């Protein structure tokens, strides 16, 4: 399932729902549909930037590493796939954070699920 973030201040951003869920949970917003108003943007940006800083301060856990490598068997066979590389939260959230900054600058809201 995909979620598309929209704002009149920036191009649309489409991402997997499972990835958008973490961002929206940080902002205490509904995953299915919602809006970040112009008045909410400064606080939303602050929360996301704090989460990015926190994610950079902590390395990927063993549990996440196991999940990323789940399709590799015990013999090291990669099943004809390249070794997966985890995408950090900071990298994944970057386009949304840029949209929030642009929307804040232009005093526009950010919406999804509409």
CSV table of C-alpha atoms in Angstrom, one decimal:
chain,number,residue,atom,x,y,z
A,1,UNK,CA,0.0,0.0,0.0
A,2,UNK,CA,1.2,3.5,-0.8
A,3,UNK,CA,0.7,6.9,0.7
A,4,UNK,CA,1.1,10.1,-1.2
A,5,UNK,CA,2.0,13.3,0.6
A,6,UNK,CA,0.7,16.4,-1.1
A,7,UNK,CA,1.3,20.1,-0.7
A,8,UNK,CA,1.0,23.2,-2.9
A,9,UNK,CA,4.5,24.1,-1.8
A,10,UNK,CA,6.3,21.0,-3.2
A,11,UNK,CA,6.0,18.0,-5.5
A,12,UNK,CA,4.0,15.0,-4.4
A,13,UNK,CA,5.9,12.3,-2.4
A,14,UNK,CA,4.8,8.7,-2.6
A,15,UNK,CA,6.1,6.1,-0.2
A,16,UNK,CA,5.2,2.7,1.2
A,17,UNK,CA,2.6,2.9,3.9
A,18,UNK,CA,4.8,0.9,6.3
A,19,UNK,CA,7.6,3.6,5.9
A,20,UNK,CA,5.2,6.5,6.2
A,21,UNK,CA,3.7,5.0,9.3
A,22,UNK,CA,6.8,5.7,11.5
A,23,UNK,CA,6.8,9.4,10.3
A,24,UNK,CA,3.1,9.9,11.0
A,25,UNK,CA,3.4,8.1,14.4
A,26,UNK,CA,6.1,10.6,15.5
A,27,UNK,CA,3.7,13.4,14.5
A,28,UNK,CA,0.8,11.6,16.2
A,29,UNK,CA,-1.2,11.6,13.0
A,30,UNK,CA,-3.5,9.0,11.4
A,31,UNK,CA,-1.8,6.9,8.8
A,32,UNK,CA,-4.8,6.6,6.5
A,33,UNK,CA,-5.6,10.2,6.0
A,34,UNK,CA,-4.7,13.6,7.5
A,35,UNK,CA,-3.3,17.0,7.3
A,36,UNK,CA,-0.5,19.0,8.9
A,37,UNK,CA,-1.7,22.6,9.1
A,38,UNK,CA,0.6,25.5,8.5
A,39,UNK,CA,0.3,26.3,12.2
A,40,UNK,CA,1.5,22.7,13.1
A,41,UNK,CA,4.5,22.7,10.7
A,42,UNK,CA,7.1,24.2,13.0
A,43,UNK,CA,6.4,21.6,15.7
A,44,UNK,CA,6.2,18.8,13.2
A,45,UNK,CA,9.6,19.8,11.7
A,46,UNK,CA,11.1,19.9,15.2
A,47,UNK,CA,9.8,16.4,16.0
A,48,UNK,CA,11.0,14.9,12.8
A,49,UNK,CA,14.5,16.5,13.1
A,50,UNK,CA,14.8,15.2,16.6
A,51,UNK,CA,13.9,11.7,15.5
A,52,UNK,CA,16.5,11.9,12.7
A,53,UNK,CA,19.1,13.0,15.2
A,54,UNK,CA,18.1,10.2,17.5
A,55,UNK,CA,18.2,7.6,14.7
A,56,UNK,CA,21.7,8.8,13.7
A,57,UNK,CA,22.9,8.4,17.3
A,58,UNK,CA,21.9,4.8,17.5
A,59,UNK,CA,23.2,2.0,15.3
A,60,UNK,CA,21.0,-0.5,13.5
A,61,UNK,CA,19.9,-3.1,16.0
A,62,UNK,CA,20.7,-6.8,15.6
A,63,UNK,CA,16.9,-7.5,15.2
A,64,UNK,CA,16.8,-5.1,12.2
A,65,UNK,CA,19.9,-6.6,10.7
A,66,UNK,CA,18.3,-10.1,11.0
A,67,UNK,CA,15.2,-8.8,9.2
A,68,UNK,CA,17.2,-7.2,6.4
A,69,UNK,CA,19.2,-10.4,5.9
A,70,UNK,CA,16.2,-12.8,6.2
A,71,UNK,CA,16.3,-14.0,2.6
A,72,UNK,CA,19.9,-15.2,2.9
A,73,UNK,CA,20.3,-18.8,4.1
A,74,UNK,CA,22.8,-20.2,6.6
A,75,UNK,CA,25.3,-21.1,3.8
A,76,UNK,CA,25.5,-17.4,2.7
A,77,UNK,CA,23.6,-18.1,-0.5
A,78,UNK,CA,22.2,-14.8,-1.6
A,79,UNK,CA,19.5,-16.5,-3.8
A,80,UNK,CA,20.7,-14.5,-6.7
A,81,UNK,CA,20.0,-11.2,-5.0
A,82,UNK,CA,22.4,-8.4,-4.1
A,83,UNK,CA,23.1,-8.1,-0.4
A,84,UNK,CA,20.3,-5.9,0.9
A,85,UNK,CA,21.3,-2.5,2.3
A,86,UNK,CA,19.2,-1.0,5.0
A,87,UNK,CA,17.8,2.5,4.3
A,88,UNK,CA,18.2,4.7,7.3
A,89,UNK,CA,15.3,6.7,8.8
A,90,UNK,CA,17.2,9.9,8.0
A,91,UNK,CA,17.4,9.0,4.3
A,92,UNK,CA,13.8,7.7,4.1
A,93,UNK,CA,12.3,10.8,5.8
A,94,UNK,CA,14.4,13.4,3.9
A,95,UNK,CA,11.9,14.1,1.1
A,96,UNK,CA,9.0,14.5,3.6
A,97,UNK,CA,11.1,16.8,5.8
A,98,UNK,CA,12.0,18.9,2.7
A,99,UNK,CA,8.3,19.1,1.9
A,100,UNK,CA,7.5,20.2,5.5
A,101,UNK,CA,10.2,23.0,5.2
A,102,UNK,CA,8.8,24.2,1.9
A,103,UNK,CA,5.2,24.1,3.2
A,104,UNK,CA,6.3,26.1,6.3
A,105,UNK,CA,8.1,28.7,4.2
A,106,UNK,CA,5.0,29.1,2.0
A,107,UNK,CA,2.5,28.7,4.8
A,108,UNK,CA,0.8,25.7,3.1
A,109,UNK,CA,-0.5,22.5,4.6
A,110,UNK,CA,0.7,19.0,3.9
A,111,UNK,CA,-2.0,16.3,3.3
A,112,UNK,CA,-2.2,12.6,2.6
A,113,UNK,CA,-4.9,10.1,1.9
A,114,UNK,CA,-7.2,12.6,0.2
